[in-house]
Amino acid sequence: MLAVARDHLADTPTGPRRFGPARIGPVPASRPADVLALVGYEGSVNGYDTPELLSAALRSWEDRFGAVLVEVGFAHIRLLARRPPRTRPDAQGVATEL
């Protein structure tokens, strides 16, 4: 897996905010959800006590929604879901898992 870390979002004069500089680093993970635990990600300490708990939630989302970790920031992560929840109640149910 490759982990992508972005420092910030940058304003552009030609459109919506775009991503600023990024760093890419290989992480020896068997699945994307395990990257956060392997690198000791602590950007979500307000919601999870350890990165292992967040990785467990992401593994569940990988299985259920085809969600793949695509970006790791200082205090955020970004996922790509191949099969996202299709209704508002389903999406709200997933949101409560955070």
PDB file of N, CA and C in Angstrom:
ATOM      1  N   MET A   1       0.832  -1.170   0.000  1.00  0.00           N
ATOM      2  CA  MET A   1       0.000   0.000   0.000  1.00  0.00           C
ATOM      3  C   MET A   1       0.879   1.237   0.000  1.00  0.00           C
ATOM      4  N   LEU A   2       0.366   2.292  -0.566  1.00  0.00           N
ATOM      5  CA  LEU A   2       1.036   3.588  -0.501  1.00  0.00           C
ATOM      6  C   LEU A   2       0.187   4.521   0.339  1.00  0.00           C
ATOM      7  N   ALA A   3       0.777   5.168   1.295  1.00  0.00           N
ATOM      8  CA  ALA A   3       0.061   6.144   2.108  1.00  0.00           C
ATOM      9  C   ALA A   3       0.355   7.533   1.558  1.00  0.00           C
ATOM     10  N   VAL A   4      -0.673   8.334   1.419  1.00  0.00           N
ATOM     11  CA  VAL A   4      -0.520   9.702   0.923  1.00  0.00           C
ATOM     12  C   VAL A   4      -0.818  10.648   2.076  1.00  0.00           C
ATOM     13  N   ALA A   5       0.101  11.528   2.361  1.00  0.00           N
ATOM     14  CA  ALA A   5      -0.085  12.515   3.430  1.00  0.00           C
ATOM     15  C   ALA A   5      -0.076  13.901   2.822  1.00  0.00           C
ATOM     16  N   ARG A   6      -1.103  14.667   3.086  1.00  0.00           N
ATOM     17  CA  ARG A   6      -1.183  16.039   2.571  1.00  0.00           C
ATOM     18  C   ARG A   6      -1.124  16.990   3.749  1.00  0.00           C
ATOM     19  N   ASP A   7      -0.416  18.085   3.544  1.00  0.00           N
ATOM     20  CA  ASP A   7      -0.253  19.059   4.621  1.00  0.00           C
ATOM     21  C   ASP A   7      -1.445  19.979   4.782  1.00  0.00           C
ATOM     22  N   HIS A   8      -2.062  20.385   3.681  1.00  0.00           N
ATOM     23  CA  HIS A   8      -3.125  21.383   3.781  1.00  0.00           C
ATOM     24  C   HIS A   8      -3.870  21.481   2.459  1.00  0.00           C
ATOM     25  N   LEU A   9      -4.955  22.199   2.495  1.00  0.00           N
ATOM     26  CA  LEU A   9      -5.671  22.530   1.267  1.00  0.00           C
ATOM     27  C   LEU A   9      -5.259  23.934   0.843  1.00  0.00           C
ATOM     28  N   ALA A  10      -5.108  24.124  -0.437  1.00  0.00           N
ATOM     29  CA  ALA A  10      -4.693  25.431  -0.937  1.00  0.00           C
ATOM     30  C   ALA A  10      -5.807  26.040  -1.773  1.00  0.00           C
ATOM     31  N   ASP A  11      -6.050  27.338  -1.605  1.00  0.00           N
ATOM     32  CA  ASP A  11      -7.013  28.043  -2.442  1.00  0.00           C
ATOM     33  C   ASP A  11      -6.402  28.272  -3.815  1.00  0.00           C
ATOM     34  N   THR A  12      -7.240  28.176  -4.843  1.00  0.00           N
ATOM     35  CA  THR A  12      -6.765  28.469  -6.187  1.00  0.00           C
ATOM     36  C   THR A  12      -7.674  29.522  -6.796  1.00  0.00           C
ATOM     37  N   PRO A  13      -7.132  30.396  -7.632  1.00  0.00           N
ATOM     38  CA  PRO A  13      -7.953  31.447  -8.229  1.00  0.00           C
ATOM     39  C   PRO A  13      -8.893  30.925  -9.310  1.00  0.00           C
ATOM     40  N   THR A  14      -8.670  29.717  -9.801  1.00  0.00           N
ATOM     41  CA  THR A  14      -9.463  29.216 -10.929  1.00  0.00           C
ATOM     42  C   THR A  14     -10.586  28.275 -10.530  1.00  0.00           C
ATOM     43  N   GLY A  15     -10.766  28.009  -9.252  1.00  0.00           N
ATOM     44  CA  GLY A  15     -11.839  27.106  -8.888  1.00  0.00           C
ATOM     45  C   GLY A  15     -11.842  26.776  -7.417  1.00  0.00           C
ATOM     46  N   PRO A  16     -12.519  25.682  -7.088  1.00  0.00           N
ATOM     47  CA  PRO A  16     -12.626  25.296  -5.680  1.00  0.00           C
ATOM     48  C   PRO A  16     -11.262  24.947  -5.103  1.00  0.00           C
ATOM     49  N   ARG A  17     -11.247  24.809  -3.813  1.00  0.00           N
ATOM     50  CA  ARG A  17     -10.001  24.471  -3.134  1.00  0.00           C
ATOM     51  C   ARG A  17      -9.447  23.161  -3.682  1.00  0.00           C
ATOM     52  N   ARG A  18      -8.170  23.150  -3.895  1.00  0.00           N
ATOM     53  CA  ARG A  18      -7.492  21.945  -4.386  1.00  0.00           C
ATOM     54  C   ARG A  18      -6.436  21.540  -3.373  1.00  0.00           C
ATOM     55  N   PHE A  19      -5.984  20.344  -3.503  1.00  0.00           N
ATOM     56  CA  PHE A  19      -4.994  19.848  -2.560  1.00  0.00           C
ATOM     57  C   PHE A  19      -3.635  20.473  -2.789  1.00  0.00           C
ATOM     58  N   GLY A  20      -2.953  20.724  -1.702  1.00  0.00           N
ATOM     59  CA  GLY A  20      -1.592  21.231  -1.760  1.00  0.00           C
ATOM     60  C   GLY A  20      -0.600  20.087  -1.898  1.00  0.00           C
ATOM     61  N   PRO A  21       0.635  20.329  -1.525  1.00  0.00           N
ATOM     62  CA  PRO A  21       1.690  19.328  -1.672  1.00  0.00           C
ATOM     63  C   PRO A  21       1.367  18.051  -0.900  1.00  0.00           C
ATOM     64  N   ALA A  22       1.858  16.937  -1.404  1.00  0.00           N
ATOM     65  CA  ALA A  22       1.625  15.644  -0.759  1.00  0.00           C
ATOM     66  C   ALA A  22       2.919  14.854  -0.686  1.00  0.00           C
ATOM     67  N   ARG A  23       2.985  13.946   0.281  1.00  0.00           N
ATOM     68  CA  ARG A  23       4.082  12.997   0.389  1.00  0.00           C
ATOM     69  C   ARG A  23       3.498  11.602   0.251  1.00  0.00           C
ATOM     70  N   ILE A  24       4.181  10.749  -0.477  1.00  0.00           N
ATOM     71  CA  ILE A  24       3.727   9.373  -0.679  1.00  0.00           C
ATOM     72  C   ILE A  24       4.755   8.446  -0.069  1.00  0.00           C
ATOM     73  N   GLY A  25       4.294   7.472   0.694  1.00  0.00           N
ATOM     74  CA  GLY A  25       5.219   6.522   1.303  1.00  0.00           C
ATOM     75  C   GLY A  25       4.655   5.114   1.300  1.00  0.00           C
ATOM     76  N   PRO A  26       5.472   4.122   0.994  1.00  0.00           N
ATOM     77  CA  PRO A  26       5.004   2.731   1.018  1.00  0.00           C
ATOM     78  C   PRO A  26       4.794   2.247   2.451  1.00  0.00           C
ATOM     79  N   VAL A  27       3.737   1.484   2.665  1.00  0.00           N
ATOM     80  CA  VAL A  27       3.433   0.913   3.970  1.00  0.00           C
ATOM     81  C   VAL A  27       3.172  -0.575   3.754  1.00  0.00           C
ATOM     82  N   PRO A  28       3.869  -1.457   4.460  1.00  0.00           N
ATOM     83  CA  PRO A  28       3.689  -2.897   4.254  1.00  0.00           C
ATOM     84  C   PRO A  28       2.395  -3.405   4.900  1.00  0.00           C
ATOM     85  N   ALA A  29       1.287  -3.152   4.253  1.00  0.00           N
ATOM     86  CA  ALA A  29      -0.025  -3.542   4.778  1.00  0.00           C
ATOM     87  C   ALA A  29      -0.688  -4.515   3.806  1.00  0.00           C
ATOM     88  N   SER A  30      -1.425  -5.468   4.354  1.00  0.00           N
ATOM     89  CA  SER A  30      -2.125  -6.421   3.496  1.00  0.00           C
ATOM     90  C   SER A  30      -3.451  -5.855   2.985  1.00  0.00           C
ATOM     91  N   ARG A  31      -3.960  -4.833   3.661  1.00  0.00           N
ATOM     92  CA  ARG A  31      -5.171  -4.151   3.204  1.00  0.00           C
ATOM     93  C   ARG A  31      -5.118  -2.697   3.633  1.00  0.00           C
ATOM     94  N   PRO A  32      -5.759  -1.803   2.866  1.00  0.00           N
ATOM     95  CA  PRO A  32      -5.654  -0.359   3.140  1.00  0.00           C
ATOM     96  C   PRO A  32      -6.050   0.043   4.557  1.00  0.00           C
ATOM     97  N   ALA A  33      -7.045  -0.594   5.130  1.00  0.00           N
ATOM     98  CA  ALA A  33      -7.501  -0.207   6.468  1.00  0.00           C
ATOM     99  C   ALA A  33      -6.431  -0.391   7.531  1.00  0.00           C
ATOM    100  N   ASP A  34      -5.472  -1.271   7.293  1.00  0.00           N
ATOM    101  CA  ASP A  34      -4.438  -1.538   8.286  1.00  0.00           C
ATOM    102  C   ASP A  34      -3.329  -0.487   8.300  1.00  0.00           C
ATOM    103  N   VAL A  35      -3.284   0.376   7.286  1.00  0.00           N
ATOM    104  CA  VAL A  35      -2.224   1.382   7.189  1.00  0.00           C
ATOM    105  C   VAL A  35      -2.190   2.277   8.421  1.00  0.00           C
ATOM    106  N   LEU A  36      -3.344   2.739   8.880  1.00  0.00           N
ATOM    107  CA  LEU A  36      -3.362   3.685  10.010  1.00  0.00           C
ATOM    108  C   LEU A  36      -2.766   3.078  11.271  1.00  0.00           C
ATOM    109  N   ALA A  37      -3.085   1.830  11.542  1.00  0.00           N
ATOM    110  CA  ALA A  37      -2.529   1.177  12.727  1.00  0.00           C
ATOM    111  C   ALA A  37      -1.023   0.951  12.561  1.00  0.00           C
ATOM    112  N   LEU A  38      -0.601   0.581  11.368  1.00  0.00           N
ATOM    113  CA  LEU A  38       0.813   0.305  11.135  1.00  0.00           C
ATOM    114  C   LEU A  38       1.689   1.547  11.254  1.00  0.00           C
ATOM    115  N   VAL A  39       1.164   2.704  10.863  1.00  0.00           N
ATOM    116  CA  VAL A  39       1.969   3.934  10.947  1.00  0.00           C
ATOM    117  C   VAL A  39       1.741   4.688  12.253  1.00  0.00           C
ATOM    118  N   GLY A  40       0.844   4.184  13.106  1.00  0.00           N
ATOM    119  CA  GLY A  40       0.593   4.847  14.386  1.00  0.00           C
ATOM    120  C   GLY A  40      -0.149   6.156  14.253  1.00  0.00           C
ATOM    121  N   TYR A  41      -1.070   6.233  13.294  1.00  0.00           N
ATOM    122  CA  TYR A  41      -1.833   7.465  13.039  1.00  0.00           C
ATOM    123  C   TYR A  41      -2.600   7.893  14.275  1.00  0.00           C
ATOM    124  N   GLU A  42      -2.415   9.135  14.689  1.00  0.00           N
ATOM    125  CA  GLU A  42      -3.104   9.661  15.867  1.00  0.00           C
ATOM    126  C   GLU A  42      -3.955  10.877  15.548  1.00  0.00           C
ATOM    127  N   GLY A  43      -4.293  11.084  14.285  1.00  0.00           N
ATOM    128  CA  GLY A  43      -5.089  12.234  13.896  1.00  0.00           C
ATOM    129  C   GLY A  43      -6.537  12.141  14.319  1.00  0.00           C
ATOM    130  N   SER A  44      -6.961  10.992  14.783  1.00  0.00           N
ATOM    131  CA  SER A  44      -8.364  10.820  15.168  1.00  0.00           C
ATOM    132  C   SER A  44      -8.515  10.498  16.647  1.00  0.00           C
ATOM    133  N   VAL A  45      -7.603  10.997  17.474  1.00  0.00           N
ATOM    134  CA  VAL A  45      -7.642  10.655  18.885  1.00  0.00           C
ATOM    135  C   VAL A  45      -8.895  11.156  19.594  1.00  0.00           C
ATOM    136  N   ASN A  46      -9.597  12.105  19.017  1.00  0.00           N
ATOM    137  CA  ASN A  46     -10.842  12.563  19.640  1.00  0.00           C
ATOM    138  C   ASN A  46     -11.952  11.534  19.492  1.00  0.00           C
ATOM    139  N   GLY A  47     -11.880  10.694  18.477  1.00  0.00           N
ATOM    140  CA  GLY A  47     -12.925   9.708  18.242  1.00  0.00           C
ATOM    141  C   GLY A  47     -12.534   8.300  18.631  1.00  0.00           C
ATOM    142  N   TYR A  48     -11.249   7.994  18.568  1.00  0.00           N
ATOM    143  CA  TYR A  48     -10.753   6.659  18.864  1.00  0.00           C
ATOM    144  C   TYR A  48      -9.539   6.778  19.766  1.00  0.00           C
ATOM    145  N   ASP A  49      -9.428   5.869  20.717  1.00  0.00           N
ATOM    146  CA  ASP A  49      -8.288   5.913  21.630  1.00  0.00           C
ATOM    147  C   ASP A  49      -6.990   5.488  20.954  1.00  0.00           C
ATOM    148  N   THR A  50      -7.090   4.576  19.993  1.00  0.00           N
ATOM    149  CA  THR A  50      -5.901   4.076  19.319  1.00  0.00           C
ATOM    150  C   THR A  50      -6.163   3.973  17.821  1.00  0.00           C
ATOM    151  N   PRO A  51      -5.121   3.999  17.012  1.00  0.00           N
ATOM    152  CA  PRO A  51      -5.314   3.835  15.575  1.00  0.00           C
ATOM    153  C   PRO A  51      -5.832   2.434  15.231  1.00  0.00           C
ATOM    154  N   GLU A  52      -5.594   1.466  16.095  1.00  0.00           N
ATOM    155  CA  GLU A  52      -6.090   0.112  15.844  1.00  0.00           C
ATOM    156  C   GLU A  52      -7.618   0.066  15.834  1.00  0.00           C
ATOM    157  N   LEU A  53      -8.258   0.858  16.690  1.00  0.00           N
ATOM    158  CA  LEU A  53      -9.723   0.892  16.704  1.00  0.00           C
ATOM    159  C   LEU A  53     -10.272   1.509  15.427  1.00  0.00           C
ATOM    160  N   LEU A  54      -9.633   2.563  14.945  1.00  0.00           N
ATOM    161  CA  LEU A  54     -10.053   3.175  13.685  1.00  0.00           C
ATOM    162  C   LEU A  54      -9.820   2.205  12.530  1.00  0.00           C
ATOM    163  N   SER A  55      -8.702   1.506  12.518  1.00  0.00           N
ATOM    164  CA  SER A  55      -8.441   0.521  11.473  1.00  0.00           C
ATOM    165  C   SER A  55      -9.497  -0.583  11.484  1.00  0.00           C
ATOM    166  N   ALA A  56      -9.952  -0.981  12.655  1.00  0.00           N
ATOM    167  CA  ALA A  56     -10.997  -2.001  12.732  1.00  0.00           C
ATOM    168  C   ALA A  56     -12.292  -1.505  12.086  1.00  0.00           C
ATOM    169  N   ALA A  57     -12.644  -0.241  12.339  1.00  0.00           N
ATOM    170  CA  ALA A  57     -13.839   0.329  11.706  1.00  0.00           C
ATOM    171  C   ALA A  57     -13.653   0.395  10.193  1.00  0.00           C
ATOM    172  N   LEU A  58     -12.468   0.783   9.742  1.00  0.00           N
ATOM    173  CA  LEU A  58     -12.215   0.863   8.307  1.00  0.00           C
ATOM    174  C   LEU A  58     -12.242  -0.511   7.653  1.00  0.00           C
ATOM    175  N   ARG A  59     -11.784  -1.552   8.344  1.00  0.00           N
ATOM    176  CA  ARG A  59     -11.869  -2.910   7.785  1.00  0.00           C
ATOM    177  C   ARG A  59     -13.315  -3.306   7.570  1.00  0.00           C
ATOM    178  N   SER A  60     -14.175  -2.932   8.512  1.00  0.00           N
ATOM    179  CA  SER A  60     -15.609  -3.208   8.354  1.00  0.00           C
ATOM    180  C   SER A  60     -16.159  -2.486   7.132  1.00  0.00           C
ATOM    181  N   TRP A  61     -15.760  -1.232   6.934  1.00  0.00           N
ATOM    182  CA  TRP A  61     -16.239  -0.462   5.779  1.00  0.00           C
ATOM    183  C   TRP A  61     -15.666  -1.014   4.477  1.00  0.00           C
ATOM    184  N   GLU A  62     -14.423  -1.499   4.516  1.00  0.00           N
ATOM    185  CA  GLU A  62     -13.862  -2.155   3.328  1.00  0.00           C
ATOM    186  C   GLU A  62     -14.745  -3.332   2.914  1.00  0.00           C
ATOM    187  N   ASP A  63     -15.092  -4.152   3.899  1.00  0.00           N
ATOM    188  CA  ASP A  63     -15.889  -5.350   3.623  1.00  0.00           C
ATOM    189  C   ASP A  63     -17.296  -5.002   3.144  1.00  0.00           C
ATOM    190  N   ARG A  64     -17.939  -4.052   3.804  1.00  0.00           N
ATOM    191  CA  ARG A  64     -19.339  -3.743   3.496  1.00  0.00           C
ATOM    192  C   ARG A  64     -19.517  -2.804   2.315  1.00  0.00           C
ATOM    193  N   PHE A  65     -18.632  -1.814   2.169  1.00  0.00           N
ATOM    194  CA  PHE A  65     -18.837  -0.762   1.171  1.00  0.00           C
ATOM    195  C   PHE A  65     -17.742  -0.681   0.116  1.00  0.00           C
ATOM    196  N   GLY A  66     -16.736  -1.543   0.215  1.00  0.00           N
ATOM    197  CA  GLY A  66     -15.616  -1.435  -0.705  1.00  0.00           C
ATOM    198  C   GLY A  66     -14.828  -0.160  -0.481  1.00  0.00           C
ATOM    199  N   ALA A  67     -14.844   0.356   0.746  1.00  0.00           N
ATOM    200  CA  ALA A  67     -14.167   1.620   1.066  1.00  0.00           C
ATOM    201  C   ALA A  67     -12.661   1.399   1.152  1.00  0.00           C
ATOM    202  N   VAL A  68     -11.912   2.267   0.493  1.00  0.00           N
ATOM    203  CA  VAL A  68     -10.456   2.160   0.458  1.00  0.00           C
ATOM    204  C   VAL A  68      -9.860   3.478   0.940  1.00  0.00           C
ATOM    205  N   LEU A  69      -8.915   3.387   1.835  1.00  0.00           N
ATOM    206  CA  LEU A  69      -8.200   4.557   2.319  1.00  0.00           C
ATOM    207  C   LEU A  69      -7.336   5.102   1.195  1.00  0.00           C
ATOM    208  N   VAL A  70      -7.535   6.380   0.844  1.00  0.00           N
ATOM    209  CA  VAL A  70      -6.764   6.969  -0.254  1.00  0.00           C
ATOM    210  C   VAL A  70      -5.924   8.164   0.175  1.00  0.00           C
ATOM    211  N   GLU A  71      -6.183   8.708   1.354  1.00  0.00           N
ATOM    212  CA  GLU A  71      -5.417   9.870   1.804  1.00  0.00           C
ATOM    213  C   GLU A  71      -5.398   9.927   3.318  1.00  0.00           C
ATOM    214  N   VAL A  72      -4.260  10.304   3.860  1.00  0.00           N
ATOM    215  CA  VAL A  72      -4.099  10.489   5.297  1.00  0.00           C
ATOM    216  C   VAL A  72      -3.571  11.896   5.515  1.00  0.00           C
ATOM    217  N   GLY A  73      -4.312  12.692   6.282  1.00  0.00           N
ATOM    218  CA  GLY A  73      -3.880  14.044   6.603  1.00  0.00           C
ATOM    219  C   GLY A  73      -3.561  14.175   8.079  1.00  0.00           C
ATOM    220  N   PHE A  74      -3.218  15.381   8.496  1.00  0.00           N
ATOM    221  CA  PHE A  74      -2.867  15.615   9.900  1.00  0.00           C
ATOM    222  C   PHE A  74      -4.016  15.222  10.830  1.00  0.00           C
ATOM    223  N   ALA A  75      -5.222  15.633  10.498  1.00  0.00           N
ATOM    224  CA  ALA A  75      -6.375  15.343  11.357  1.00  0.00           C
ATOM    225  C   ALA A  75      -7.560  14.833  10.549  1.00  0.00           C
ATOM    226  N   HIS A  76      -7.284  14.239   9.381  1.00  0.00           N
ATOM    227  CA  HIS A  76      -8.383  13.698   8.581  1.00  0.00           C
ATOM    228  C   HIS A  76      -7.884  12.531   7.731  1.00  0.00           C
ATOM    229  N   ILE A  77      -8.827  11.733   7.297  1.00  0.00           N
ATOM    230  CA  ILE A  77      -8.548  10.694   6.321  1.00  0.00           C
ATOM    231  C   ILE A  77      -9.581  10.823   5.211  1.00  0.00           C
ATOM    232  N   ARG A  78      -9.266  10.300   4.045  1.00  0.00           N
ATOM    233  CA  ARG A  78     -10.197  10.332   2.922  1.00  0.00           C
ATOM    234  C   ARG A  78     -10.326   8.909   2.395  1.00  0.00           C
ATOM    235  N   LEU A  79     -11.570   8.505   2.144  1.00  0.00           N
ATOM    236  CA  LEU A  79     -11.861   7.163   1.648  1.00  0.00           C
ATOM    237  C   LEU A  79     -12.545   7.241   0.299  1.00  0.00           C
ATOM    238  N   LEU A  80     -12.407   6.196  -0.482  1.00  0.00           N
ATOM    239  CA  LEU A  80     -13.163   6.031  -1.713  1.00  0.00           C
ATOM    240  C   LEU A  80     -14.026   4.796  -1.521  1.00  0.00           C
ATOM    241  N   ALA A  81     -15.352   4.955  -1.608  1.00  0.00           N
ATOM    242  CA  ALA A  81     -16.277   3.839  -1.397  1.00  0.00           C
ATOM    243  C   ALA A  81     -16.845   3.370  -2.731  1.00  0.00           C
ATOM    244  N   ARG A  82     -16.600   2.125  -3.050  1.00  0.00           N
ATOM    245  CA  ARG A  82     -17.119   1.560  -4.303  1.00  0.00           C
ATOM    246  C   ARG A  82     -18.616   1.285  -4.224  1.00  0.00           C
ATOM    247  N   ARG A  83     -19.100   0.956  -3.031  1.00  0.00           N
ATOM    248  CA  ARG A  83     -20.519   0.665  -2.821  1.00  0.00           C
ATOM    249  C   ARG A  83     -21.030   1.471  -1.621  1.00  0.00           C
ATOM    250  N   PRO A  84     -21.145   2.798  -1.752  1.00  0.00           N
ATOM    251  CA  PRO A  84     -21.552   3.621  -0.598  1.00  0.00           C
ATOM    252  C   PRO A  84     -23.008   3.369  -0.223  1.00  0.00           C
ATOM    253  N   PRO A  85     -23.370   3.724   1.006  1.00  0.00           N
ATOM    254  CA  PRO A  85     -24.788   3.649   1.390  1.00  0.00           C
ATOM    255  C   PRO A  85     -25.618   4.486   0.422  1.00  0.00           C
ATOM    256  N   ARG A  86     -26.782   3.998   0.054  1.00  0.00           N
ATOM    257  CA  ARG A  86     -27.594   4.667  -0.971  1.00  0.00           C
ATOM    258  C   ARG A  86     -28.716   5.531  -0.417  1.00  0.00           C
ATOM    259  N   THR A  87     -29.061   5.359   0.834  1.00  0.00           N
ATOM    260  CA  THR A  87     -30.148   6.150   1.404  1.00  0.00           C
ATOM    261  C   THR A  87     -29.614   6.977   2.569  1.00  0.00           C
ATOM    262  N   ARG A  88     -30.328   8.041   2.885  1.00  0.00           N
ATOM    263  CA  ARG A  88     -29.934   8.896   4.015  1.00  0.00           C
ATOM    264  C   ARG A  88     -29.913   8.100   5.327  1.00  0.00           C
ATOM    265  N   PRO A  89     -30.942   7.309   5.636  1.00  0.00           N
ATOM    266  CA  PRO A  89     -30.886   6.545   6.900  1.00  0.00           C
ATOM    267  C   PRO A  89     -29.685   5.588   6.949  1.00  0.00           C
ATOM    268  N   ASP A  90     -29.359   4.964   5.820  1.00  0.00           N
ATOM    269  CA  ASP A  90     -28.200   4.072   5.812  1.00  0.00           C
ATOM    270  C   ASP A  90     -26.906   4.850   6.048  1.00  0.00           C
ATOM    271  N   ALA A  91     -26.788   6.012   5.388  1.00  0.00           N
ATOM    272  CA  ALA A  91     -25.589   6.846   5.564  1.00  0.00           C
ATOM    273  C   ALA A  91     -25.487   7.364   7.002  1.00  0.00           C
ATOM    274  N   GLN A  92     -26.605   7.720   7.596  1.00  0.00           N
ATOM    275  CA  GLN A  92     -26.587   8.190   8.985  1.00  0.00           C
ATOM    276  C   GLN A  92     -26.200   7.070   9.932  1.00  0.00           C
ATOM    277  N   GLY A  93     -26.618   5.850   9.614  1.00  0.00           N
ATOM    278  CA  GLY A  93     -26.225   4.703  10.432  1.00  0.00           C
ATOM    279  C   GLY A  93     -24.716   4.492  10.394  1.00  0.00           C
ATOM    280  N   VAL A  94     -24.141   4.629   9.214  1.00  0.00           N
ATOM    281  CA  VAL A  94     -22.688   4.481   9.091  1.00  0.00           C
ATOM    282  C   VAL A  94     -21.985   5.621   9.832  1.00  0.00           C
ATOM    283  N   ALA A  95     -22.514   6.819   9.749  1.00  0.00           N
ATOM    284  CA  ALA A  95     -21.902   7.969  10.420  1.00  0.00           C
ATOM    285  C   ALA A  95     -21.848   7.764  11.941  1.00  0.00           C
ATOM    286  N   THR A  96     -22.819   7.072  12.491  1.00  0.00           N
ATOM    287  CA  THR A  96     -22.802   6.835  13.948  1.00  0.00           C
ATOM    288  C   THR A  96     -21.679   5.896  14.359  1.00  0.00           C
ATOM    289  N   GLU A  97     -21.114   5.178  13.406  1.00  0.00           N
ATOM    290  CA  GLU A  97     -20.000   4.279  13.736  1.00  0.00           C
ATOM    291  C   GLU A  97     -18.726   5.042  14.039  1.00  0.00           C
ATOM    292  N   LEU A  98     -18.693   6.317  13.676  1.00  0.00           N
ATOM    293  CA  LEU A  98     -17.517   7.119  13.988  1.00  0.00           C
ATOM    294  C   LEU A  98     -17.643   7.678  15.378  1.00  0.00           C
TER     295      LEU A  98
END
